[in-house]
Amino acid sequence: MTFSLPSLVSPPSRAAFPATPTPTTRTRVCPWVSSLAYQVVPRFVLPFQFSKIHITGQENLPRQGAVLLTPTHRSRWDAVVVPYATGRWVTGRDLYFMVSANEMEGFQGWWVKRLGGFPVNTQKPGRSSIRRGVELLRRQLMMVVFPEGDIFRDGTVHPLKPGPAHMALQAAQAENMNVSLVPIAIHYSDPQVQRGCEVTLKIGKPLNTQAYDRTPSKQATQSLTADLTIALNQLNQG
């Protein structure tokens, strides 16, 4: 099996990266659960499931500041491979996830919550979920939102929800800072993600809110969403 992260063998010291600020919201990463996941998943779970993992563009990941990772959504495995490609062993940062409410139930929900997940109604996001996402960005943390909303296995980029762009602009305006939106295209050699398939993640250059009117108006949100759509399509087709 071939895995493209050399840190899988020798992870870098946490001291080599800036400390991740502690969020003020109820959403928190449980240290021992996160540490366990970052040890077990790369060494046992991913090698068991995938024959190869291809990752390009990790140099595009900001190591500090407010970051919104915006991957395409192809499988539940996305929530596992994205932290592997972008999280603690790569950037020294924990990730926070906006997760579909039905994924936050039972034993799975217990783990997701302690790994930085918080629920959202993907069909009609509530104000509390949006506020929580904005607060995490205001604290200059790294958050993951799947802008397509649902899982699509046909290999094309579906219309994006305006929520990610709106949250980024709102946080940027509130703190007079930049928020980086990082497009990520995910592709599985088998759309059903059977054991032994390959997965490819292409990480694009960030879109920065500095280039847009930071007022989270309808026009600014639409413009940022349109540019994010273009970036995801370019990565998906490349």
PDB file of C-alpha atoms in Angstrom:
ATOM      1  CA  MET A   1       0.000   0.000   0.000  1.00  0.00           C
ATOM      2  CA  THR A   2       1.172   3.500  -0.751  1.00  0.00           C
ATOM      3  CA  PHE A   3       0.311   6.487   1.410  1.00  0.00           C
ATOM      4  CA  SER A   4       1.519   9.919   0.447  1.00  0.00           C
ATOM      5  CA  LEU A   5       2.055  11.499   3.856  1.00  0.00           C
ATOM      6  CA  PRO A   6       5.532  10.874   5.249  1.00  0.00           C
ATOM      7  CA  SER A   7       4.243  12.079   8.606  1.00  0.00           C
ATOM      8  CA  LEU A   8       2.369   8.787   8.858  1.00  0.00           C
ATOM      9  CA  VAL A   9       5.685   7.269   9.900  1.00  0.00           C
ATOM     10  CA  SER A  10       7.105  10.164  11.891  1.00  0.00           C
ATOM     11  CA  PRO A  11       4.528  12.834  12.791  1.00  0.00           C
ATOM     12  CA  PRO A  12       5.956  16.293  13.445  1.00  0.00           C
ATOM     13  CA  SER A  13       5.987  17.706  16.937  1.00  0.00           C
ATOM     14  CA  ARG A  14       3.048  19.879  17.918  1.00  0.00           C
ATOM     15  CA  ALA A  15       5.580  22.468  19.080  1.00  0.00           C
ATOM     16  CA  ALA A  16       6.498  23.050  15.433  1.00  0.00           C
ATOM     17  CA  PHE A  17       3.126  24.680  14.755  1.00  0.00           C
ATOM     18  CA  PRO A  18       1.198  27.595  16.293  1.00  0.00           C
ATOM     19  CA  ALA A  19      -1.109  26.576  19.120  1.00  0.00           C
ATOM     20  CA  THR A  20      -4.757  26.178  18.165  1.00  0.00           C
ATOM     21  CA  PRO A  21      -6.890  28.716  20.066  1.00  0.00           C
ATOM     22  CA  THR A  22      -9.594  27.368  22.333  1.00  0.00           C
ATOM     23  CA  PRO A  23     -13.060  28.192  20.978  1.00  0.00           C
ATOM     24  CA  THR A  24     -15.593  29.965  23.159  1.00  0.00           C
ATOM     25  CA  THR A  25     -18.542  28.048  21.739  1.00  0.00           C
ATOM     26  CA  ARG A  26     -19.924  24.760  23.036  1.00  0.00           C
ATOM     27  CA  THR A  27     -18.173  23.020  20.155  1.00  0.00           C
ATOM     28  CA  ARG A  28     -14.871  21.628  21.384  1.00  0.00           C
ATOM     29  CA  VAL A  29     -12.352  18.994  20.394  1.00  0.00           C
ATOM     30  CA  CYS A  30     -11.786  16.477  23.168  1.00  0.00           C
ATOM     31  CA  PRO A  31      -7.968  16.147  23.444  1.00  0.00           C
ATOM     32  CA  TRP A  32      -7.821  12.428  24.212  1.00  0.00           C
ATOM     33  CA  VAL A  33     -10.405  11.486  21.572  1.00  0.00           C
ATOM     34  CA  SER A  34      -8.630  13.572  18.949  1.00  0.00           C
ATOM     35  CA  SER A  35      -5.217  12.134  19.839  1.00  0.00           C
ATOM     36  CA  LEU A  36      -6.617   8.606  19.658  1.00  0.00           C
ATOM     37  CA  ALA A  37      -8.207   9.258  16.274  1.00  0.00           C
ATOM     38  CA  TYR A  38      -5.028  10.712  14.790  1.00  0.00           C
ATOM     39  CA  GLN A  39      -3.094   7.648  15.923  1.00  0.00           C
ATOM     40  CA  VAL A  40      -5.567   4.897  15.031  1.00  0.00           C
ATOM     41  CA  VAL A  41      -7.134   6.164  11.796  1.00  0.00           C
ATOM     42  CA  PRO A  42      -3.937   6.632   9.692  1.00  0.00           C
ATOM     43  CA  ARG A  43      -2.279   3.452  10.931  1.00  0.00           C
ATOM     44  CA  PHE A  44      -5.191   1.031  10.879  1.00  0.00           C
ATOM     45  CA  VAL A  45      -8.472   2.365   9.464  1.00  0.00           C
ATOM     46  CA  LEU A  46      -7.267   3.992   6.242  1.00  0.00           C
ATOM     47  CA  PRO A  47      -4.780   1.249   5.244  1.00  0.00           C
ATOM     48  CA  PHE A  48      -7.555  -1.316   5.793  1.00  0.00           C
ATOM     49  CA  GLN A  49     -10.028   0.566   3.588  1.00  0.00           C
ATOM     50  CA  PHE A  50      -7.890   2.089   0.805  1.00  0.00           C
ATOM     51  CA  SER A  51      -5.141   0.683  -1.412  1.00  0.00           C
ATOM     52  CA  LYS A  52      -3.752   4.142  -2.180  1.00  0.00           C
ATOM     53  CA  ILE A  53      -4.332   7.709  -1.050  1.00  0.00           C
ATOM     54  CA  HIS A  54      -3.187  10.456  -3.410  1.00  0.00           C
ATOM     55  CA  ILE A  55      -2.932  13.992  -2.026  1.00  0.00           C
ATOM     56  CA  THR A  56      -1.791  17.110  -3.850  1.00  0.00           C
ATOM     57  CA  GLY A  57      -1.758  20.788  -2.895  1.00  0.00           C
ATOM     58  CA  GLN A  58      -1.005  20.531   0.835  1.00  0.00           C
ATOM     59  CA  GLU A  59       1.241  23.577   0.417  1.00  0.00           C
ATOM     60  CA  ASN A  60      -1.969  25.574  -0.130  1.00  0.00           C
ATOM     61  CA  LEU A  61      -3.203  24.939   3.414  1.00  0.00           C
ATOM     62  CA  PRO A  62      -2.860  27.981   5.710  1.00  0.00           C
ATOM     63  CA  ARG A  63      -1.051  27.130   8.941  1.00  0.00           C
ATOM     64  CA  GLN A  64      -2.755  29.886  10.901  1.00  0.00           C
ATOM     65  CA  GLY A  65      -5.708  32.245  10.758  1.00  0.00           C
ATOM     66  CA  ALA A  66      -9.357  31.552  10.037  1.00  0.00           C
ATOM     67  CA  VAL A  67      -9.734  28.749   7.499  1.00  0.00           C
ATOM     68  CA  LEU A  68     -12.843  27.223   5.962  1.00  0.00           C
ATOM     69  CA  LEU A  69     -12.150  23.940   4.156  1.00  0.00           C
ATOM     70  CA  THR A  70     -14.802  23.367   1.481  1.00  0.00           C
ATOM     71  CA  PRO A  71     -14.525  19.837   0.021  1.00  0.00           C
ATOM     72  CA  THR A  72     -16.793  18.157  -2.467  1.00  0.00           C
ATOM     73  CA  HIS A  73     -18.908  15.486  -0.761  1.00  0.00           C
ATOM     74  CA  ARG A  74     -18.671  11.977  -2.189  1.00  0.00           C
ATOM     75  CA  SER A  75     -18.917   9.609   0.781  1.00  0.00           C
ATOM     76  CA  ARG A  76     -19.075   9.429   4.554  1.00  0.00           C
ATOM     77  CA  TRP A  77     -15.389   8.577   4.276  1.00  0.00           C
ATOM     78  CA  ASP A  78     -14.793  12.237   3.375  1.00  0.00           C
ATOM     79  CA  ALA A  79     -14.949  13.136   7.062  1.00  0.00           C
ATOM     80  CA  VAL A  80     -12.090  10.694   7.673  1.00  0.00           C
ATOM     81  CA  VAL A  81      -9.764  11.424   4.757  1.00  0.00           C
ATOM     82  CA  VAL A  82     -10.035  15.230   5.022  1.00  0.00           C
ATOM     83  CA  PRO A  83      -8.504  15.386   8.534  1.00  0.00           C
ATOM     84  CA  TYR A  84      -5.827  12.929   7.386  1.00  0.00           C
ATOM     85  CA  ALA A  85      -4.901  15.234   4.502  1.00  0.00           C
ATOM     86  CA  THR A  86      -5.266  18.594   6.254  1.00  0.00           C
ATOM     87  CA  GLY A  87      -5.364  18.194  10.022  1.00  0.00           C
ATOM     88  CA  ARG A  88      -3.032  17.872  12.954  1.00  0.00           C
ATOM     89  CA  TRP A  89      -0.164  15.990  11.303  1.00  0.00           C
ATOM     90  CA  VAL A  90      -0.101  18.362   8.322  1.00  0.00           C
ATOM     91  CA  THR A  91      -0.981  21.802   9.709  1.00  0.00           C
ATOM     92  CA  GLY A  92      -0.777  21.169  13.452  1.00  0.00           C
ATOM     93  CA  ARG A  93      -4.450  22.131  13.729  1.00  0.00           C
ATOM     94  CA  ASP A  94      -7.602  20.407  14.876  1.00  0.00           C
ATOM     95  CA  LEU A  95     -10.624  20.597  12.579  1.00  0.00           C
ATOM     96  CA  TYR A  96     -14.186  21.568  13.405  1.00  0.00           C
ATOM     97  CA  PHE A  97     -17.017  20.129  11.311  1.00  0.00           C
ATOM     98  CA  MET A  98     -20.473  21.323  10.391  1.00  0.00           C
ATOM     99  CA  VAL A  99     -22.247  17.954  10.231  1.00  0.00           C
ATOM    100  CA  SER A 100     -25.667  16.884   8.989  1.00  0.00           C
ATOM    101  CA  ALA A 101     -27.955  16.574  12.023  1.00  0.00           C
ATOM    102  CA  ASN A 102     -28.762  12.903  11.327  1.00  0.00           C
ATOM    103  CA  GLU A 103     -25.042  12.073  11.624  1.00  0.00           C
ATOM    104  CA  MET A 104     -24.977  13.340  15.200  1.00  0.00           C
ATOM    105  CA  GLU A 105     -27.097  10.575  16.709  1.00  0.00           C
ATOM    106  CA  GLY A 106     -26.147   7.620  18.890  1.00  0.00           C
ATOM    107  CA  PHE A 107     -22.626   6.297  19.377  1.00  0.00           C
ATOM    108  CA  GLN A 108     -21.412   7.862  16.120  1.00  0.00           C
ATOM    109  CA  GLY A 109     -22.711  11.241  17.257  1.00  0.00           C
ATOM    110  CA  TRP A 110     -20.837  10.896  20.546  1.00  0.00           C
ATOM    111  CA  TRP A 111     -17.543  10.541  18.665  1.00  0.00           C
ATOM    112  CA  VAL A 112     -18.326  13.218  16.082  1.00  0.00           C
ATOM    113  CA  LYS A 113     -19.175  15.751  18.781  1.00  0.00           C
ATOM    114  CA  ARG A 114     -15.879  15.132  20.590  1.00  0.00           C
ATOM    115  CA  LEU A 115     -13.967  15.461  17.334  1.00  0.00           C
ATOM    116  CA  GLY A 116     -15.262  18.982  16.778  1.00  0.00           C
ATOM    117  CA  GLY A 117     -18.558  18.277  15.009  1.00  0.00           C
ATOM    118  CA  PHE A 118     -21.768  20.235  15.487  1.00  0.00           C
ATOM    119  CA  PRO A 119     -25.144  19.636  13.821  1.00  0.00           C
ATOM    120  CA  VAL A 120     -26.806  21.539  10.998  1.00  0.00           C
ATOM    121  CA  ASN A 121     -29.997  20.978   9.031  1.00  0.00           C
ATOM    122  CA  THR A 122     -28.531  20.791   5.522  1.00  0.00           C
ATOM    123  CA  GLN A 123     -31.875  21.591   3.893  1.00  0.00           C
ATOM    124  CA  LYS A 124     -32.607  24.613   6.074  1.00  0.00           C
ATOM    125  CA  PRO A 125     -29.659  25.658   8.236  1.00  0.00           C
ATOM    126  CA  GLY A 126     -30.737  27.239  11.496  1.00  0.00           C
ATOM    127  CA  ARG A 127     -29.368  30.490  12.857  1.00  0.00           C
ATOM    128  CA  SER A 128     -27.714  28.744  15.810  1.00  0.00           C
ATOM    129  CA  SER A 129     -25.593  26.563  13.489  1.00  0.00           C
ATOM    130  CA  ILE A 130     -24.602  29.556  11.380  1.00  0.00           C
ATOM    131  CA  ARG A 131     -23.707  31.551  14.500  1.00  0.00           C
ATOM    132  CA  ARG A 132     -21.598  28.688  15.804  1.00  0.00           C
ATOM    133  CA  GLY A 133     -19.728  28.432  12.512  1.00  0.00           C
ATOM    134  CA  VAL A 134     -19.110  32.179  12.439  1.00  0.00           C
ATOM    135  CA  GLU A 135     -17.838  32.109  16.025  1.00  0.00           C
ATOM    136  CA  LEU A 136     -15.339  29.364  15.229  1.00  0.00           C
ATOM    137  CA  LEU A 137     -14.004  31.378  12.300  1.00  0.00           C
ATOM    138  CA  ARG A 138     -13.858  34.516  14.426  1.00  0.00           C
ATOM    139  CA  ARG A 139     -11.605  32.555  16.776  1.00  0.00           C
ATOM    140  CA  GLN A 140      -9.344  31.891  13.771  1.00  0.00           C
ATOM    141  CA  LEU A 141      -9.883  28.140  13.784  1.00  0.00           C
ATOM    142  CA  MET A 142     -10.025  25.675  10.891  1.00  0.00           C
ATOM    143  CA  MET A 143     -13.506  24.430  10.010  1.00  0.00           C
ATOM    144  CA  VAL A 144     -14.847  21.985   7.415  1.00  0.00           C
ATOM    145  CA  VAL A 145     -18.118  22.573   5.582  1.00  0.00           C
ATOM    146  CA  PHE A 146     -19.286  20.499   2.614  1.00  0.00           C
ATOM    147  CA  PRO A 147     -20.777  23.256   0.433  1.00  0.00           C
ATOM    148  CA  GLU A 148     -22.816  20.882  -1.758  1.00  0.00           C
ATOM    149  CA  GLY A 149     -24.792  19.914   1.341  1.00  0.00           C
ATOM    150  CA  ASP A 150     -25.421  16.267   0.482  1.00  0.00           C
ATOM    151  CA  ILE A 151     -23.377  13.328  -0.814  1.00  0.00           C
ATOM    152  CA  PHE A 152     -23.222  13.078  -4.627  1.00  0.00           C
ATOM    153  CA  ARG A 153     -21.555  10.089  -6.292  1.00  0.00           C
ATOM    154  CA  ASP A 154     -21.822  11.117  -9.962  1.00  0.00           C
ATOM    155  CA  GLY A 155     -18.452  12.886  -9.991  1.00  0.00           C
ATOM    156  CA  THR A 156     -19.768  16.350 -10.798  1.00  0.00           C
ATOM    157  CA  VAL A 157     -19.840  19.477  -8.643  1.00  0.00           C
ATOM    158  CA  HIS A 158     -23.415  20.241  -7.659  1.00  0.00           C
ATOM    159  CA  PRO A 159     -24.791  23.715  -6.868  1.00  0.00           C
ATOM    160  CA  LEU A 160     -23.192  25.067  -3.711  1.00  0.00           C
ATOM    161  CA  LYS A 161     -25.086  26.322  -0.701  1.00  0.00           C
ATOM    162  CA  PRO A 162     -24.518  30.020   0.096  1.00  0.00           C
ATOM    163  CA  GLY A 163     -23.911  29.330   3.801  1.00  0.00           C
ATOM    164  CA  PRO A 164     -20.111  28.839   3.699  1.00  0.00           C
ATOM    165  CA  ALA A 165     -19.497  32.103   1.849  1.00  0.00           C
ATOM    166  CA  HIS A 166     -21.922  33.958   4.100  1.00  0.00           C
ATOM    167  CA  MET A 167     -20.238  32.657   7.271  1.00  0.00           C
ATOM    168  CA  ALA A 168     -16.783  33.550   5.978  1.00  0.00           C
ATOM    169  CA  LEU A 169     -17.810  37.092   5.057  1.00  0.00           C
ATOM    170  CA  GLN A 170     -19.670  37.616   8.324  1.00  0.00           C
ATOM    171  CA  ALA A 171     -16.683  36.479  10.403  1.00  0.00           C
ATOM    172  CA  ALA A 172     -14.292  38.587   8.312  1.00  0.00           C
ATOM    173  CA  GLN A 173     -16.429  41.671   8.811  1.00  0.00           C
ATOM    174  CA  ALA A 174     -16.909  41.110  12.543  1.00  0.00           C
ATOM    175  CA  GLU A 175     -13.190  40.837  13.299  1.00  0.00           C
ATOM    176  CA  ASN A 176     -11.827  42.930  10.410  1.00  0.00           C
ATOM    177  CA  MET A 177      -9.711  39.992   9.298  1.00  0.00           C
ATOM    178  CA  ASN A 178      -9.234  37.611   6.405  1.00  0.00           C
ATOM    179  CA  VAL A 179     -10.914  34.211   6.139  1.00  0.00           C
ATOM    180  CA  SER A 180      -9.410  31.692   3.722  1.00  0.00           C
ATOM    181  CA  LEU A 181     -11.749  29.328   1.870  1.00  0.00           C
ATOM    182  CA  VAL A 182      -9.836  26.280   0.630  1.00  0.00           C
ATOM    183  CA  PRO A 183     -11.453  24.248  -2.185  1.00  0.00           C
ATOM    184  CA  ILE A 184     -10.832  20.499  -2.064  1.00  0.00           C
ATOM    185  CA  ALA A 185     -11.908  17.993  -4.712  1.00  0.00           C
ATOM    186  CA  ILE A 186     -12.349  14.393  -3.553  1.00  0.00           C
ATOM    187  CA  HIS A 187     -12.511  11.446  -5.952  1.00  0.00           C
ATOM    188  CA  TYR A 188     -12.855   7.716  -5.227  1.00  0.00           C
ATOM    189  CA  SER A 189     -11.937   5.120  -7.857  1.00  0.00           C
ATOM    190  CA  ASP A 190     -15.101   3.280  -6.799  1.00  0.00           C
ATOM    191  CA  PRO A 191     -18.108   5.587  -6.204  1.00  0.00           C
ATOM    192  CA  GLN A 192     -19.412   3.106  -3.606  1.00  0.00           C
ATOM    193  CA  VAL A 193     -16.032   3.253  -1.824  1.00  0.00           C
ATOM    194  CA  GLN A 194     -15.575  -0.471  -1.515  1.00  0.00           C
ATOM    195  CA  ARG A 195     -12.555  -1.789   0.362  1.00  0.00           C
ATOM    196  CA  GLY A 196      -9.361  -1.613  -1.678  1.00  0.00           C
ATOM    197  CA  CYS A 197     -10.336   1.380  -3.789  1.00  0.00           C
ATOM    198  CA  GLU A 198      -8.182   4.495  -4.208  1.00  0.00           C
ATOM    199  CA  VAL A 199      -8.967   8.040  -3.111  1.00  0.00           C
ATOM    200  CA  THR A 200      -7.577  11.290  -4.495  1.00  0.00           C
ATOM    201  CA  LEU A 201      -7.712  14.675  -2.765  1.00  0.00           C
ATOM    202  CA  LYS A 202      -6.743  17.821  -4.668  1.00  0.00           C
ATOM    203  CA  ILE A 203      -6.324  20.896  -2.482  1.00  0.00           C
ATOM    204  CA  GLY A 204      -6.598  24.207  -4.308  1.00  0.00           C
ATOM    205  CA  LYS A 205      -5.327  27.676  -3.551  1.00  0.00           C
ATOM    206  CA  PRO A 206      -7.394  29.583  -0.974  1.00  0.00           C
ATOM    207  CA  LEU A 207      -9.987  32.167  -1.866  1.00  0.00           C
ATOM    208  CA  ASN A 208      -9.554  35.086   0.526  1.00  0.00           C
ATOM    209  CA  THR A 209     -12.357  37.284   1.787  1.00  0.00           C
ATOM    210  CA  GLN A 210     -10.022  40.283   1.407  1.00  0.00           C
ATOM    211  CA  ALA A 211     -10.806  40.173  -2.298  1.00  0.00           C
ATOM    212  CA  TYR A 212     -14.539  40.669  -1.694  1.00  0.00           C
ATOM    213  CA  ASP A 213     -16.850  43.167  -0.086  1.00  0.00           C
ATOM    214  CA  ARG A 214     -16.745  41.919   3.484  1.00  0.00           C
ATOM    215  CA  THR A 215     -20.300  43.002   4.125  1.00  0.00           C
ATOM    216  CA  PRO A 216     -22.164  39.664   4.008  1.00  0.00           C
ATOM    217  CA  SER A 217     -24.644  40.979   1.462  1.00  0.00           C
ATOM    218  CA  LYS A 218     -26.459  38.828  -1.016  1.00  0.00           C
ATOM    219  CA  GLN A 219     -24.261  40.080  -3.855  1.00  0.00           C
ATOM    220  CA  ALA A 220     -20.970  39.450  -2.027  1.00  0.00           C
ATOM    221  CA  THR A 221     -22.134  35.984  -0.951  1.00  0.00           C
ATOM    222  CA  GLN A 222     -23.165  35.101  -4.493  1.00  0.00           C
ATOM    223  CA  SER A 223     -19.847  36.333  -5.915  1.00  0.00           C
ATOM    224  CA  LEU A 224     -17.742  34.306  -3.448  1.00  0.00           C
ATOM    225  CA  THR A 225     -19.933  31.222  -3.948  1.00  0.00           C
ATOM    226  CA  ALA A 226     -19.592  31.521  -7.727  1.00  0.00           C
ATOM    227  CA  ASP A 227     -15.798  31.740  -7.509  1.00  0.00           C
ATOM    228  CA  LEU A 228     -15.704  28.765  -5.141  1.00  0.00           C
ATOM    229  CA  THR A 229     -17.794  26.805  -7.644  1.00  0.00           C
ATOM    230  CA  ILE A 230     -15.295  27.605 -10.401  1.00  0.00           C
ATOM    231  CA  ALA A 231     -12.366  26.560  -8.203  1.00  0.00           C
ATOM    232  CA  LEU A 232     -13.985  23.253  -7.254  1.00  0.00           C
ATOM    233  CA  ASN A 233     -14.882  22.492 -10.882  1.00  0.00           C
ATOM    234  CA  GLN A 234     -11.291  23.170 -11.999  1.00  0.00           C
ATOM    235  CA  LEU A 235      -9.916  20.827  -9.334  1.00  0.00           C
ATOM    236  CA  ASN A 236     -12.559  18.207 -10.064  1.00  0.00           C
ATOM    237  CA  GLN A 237     -11.772  18.189 -13.778  1.00  0.00           C
ATOM    238  CA  GLY A 238      -8.007  18.517 -13.457  1.00  0.00           C
TER     239      GLY A 238
END
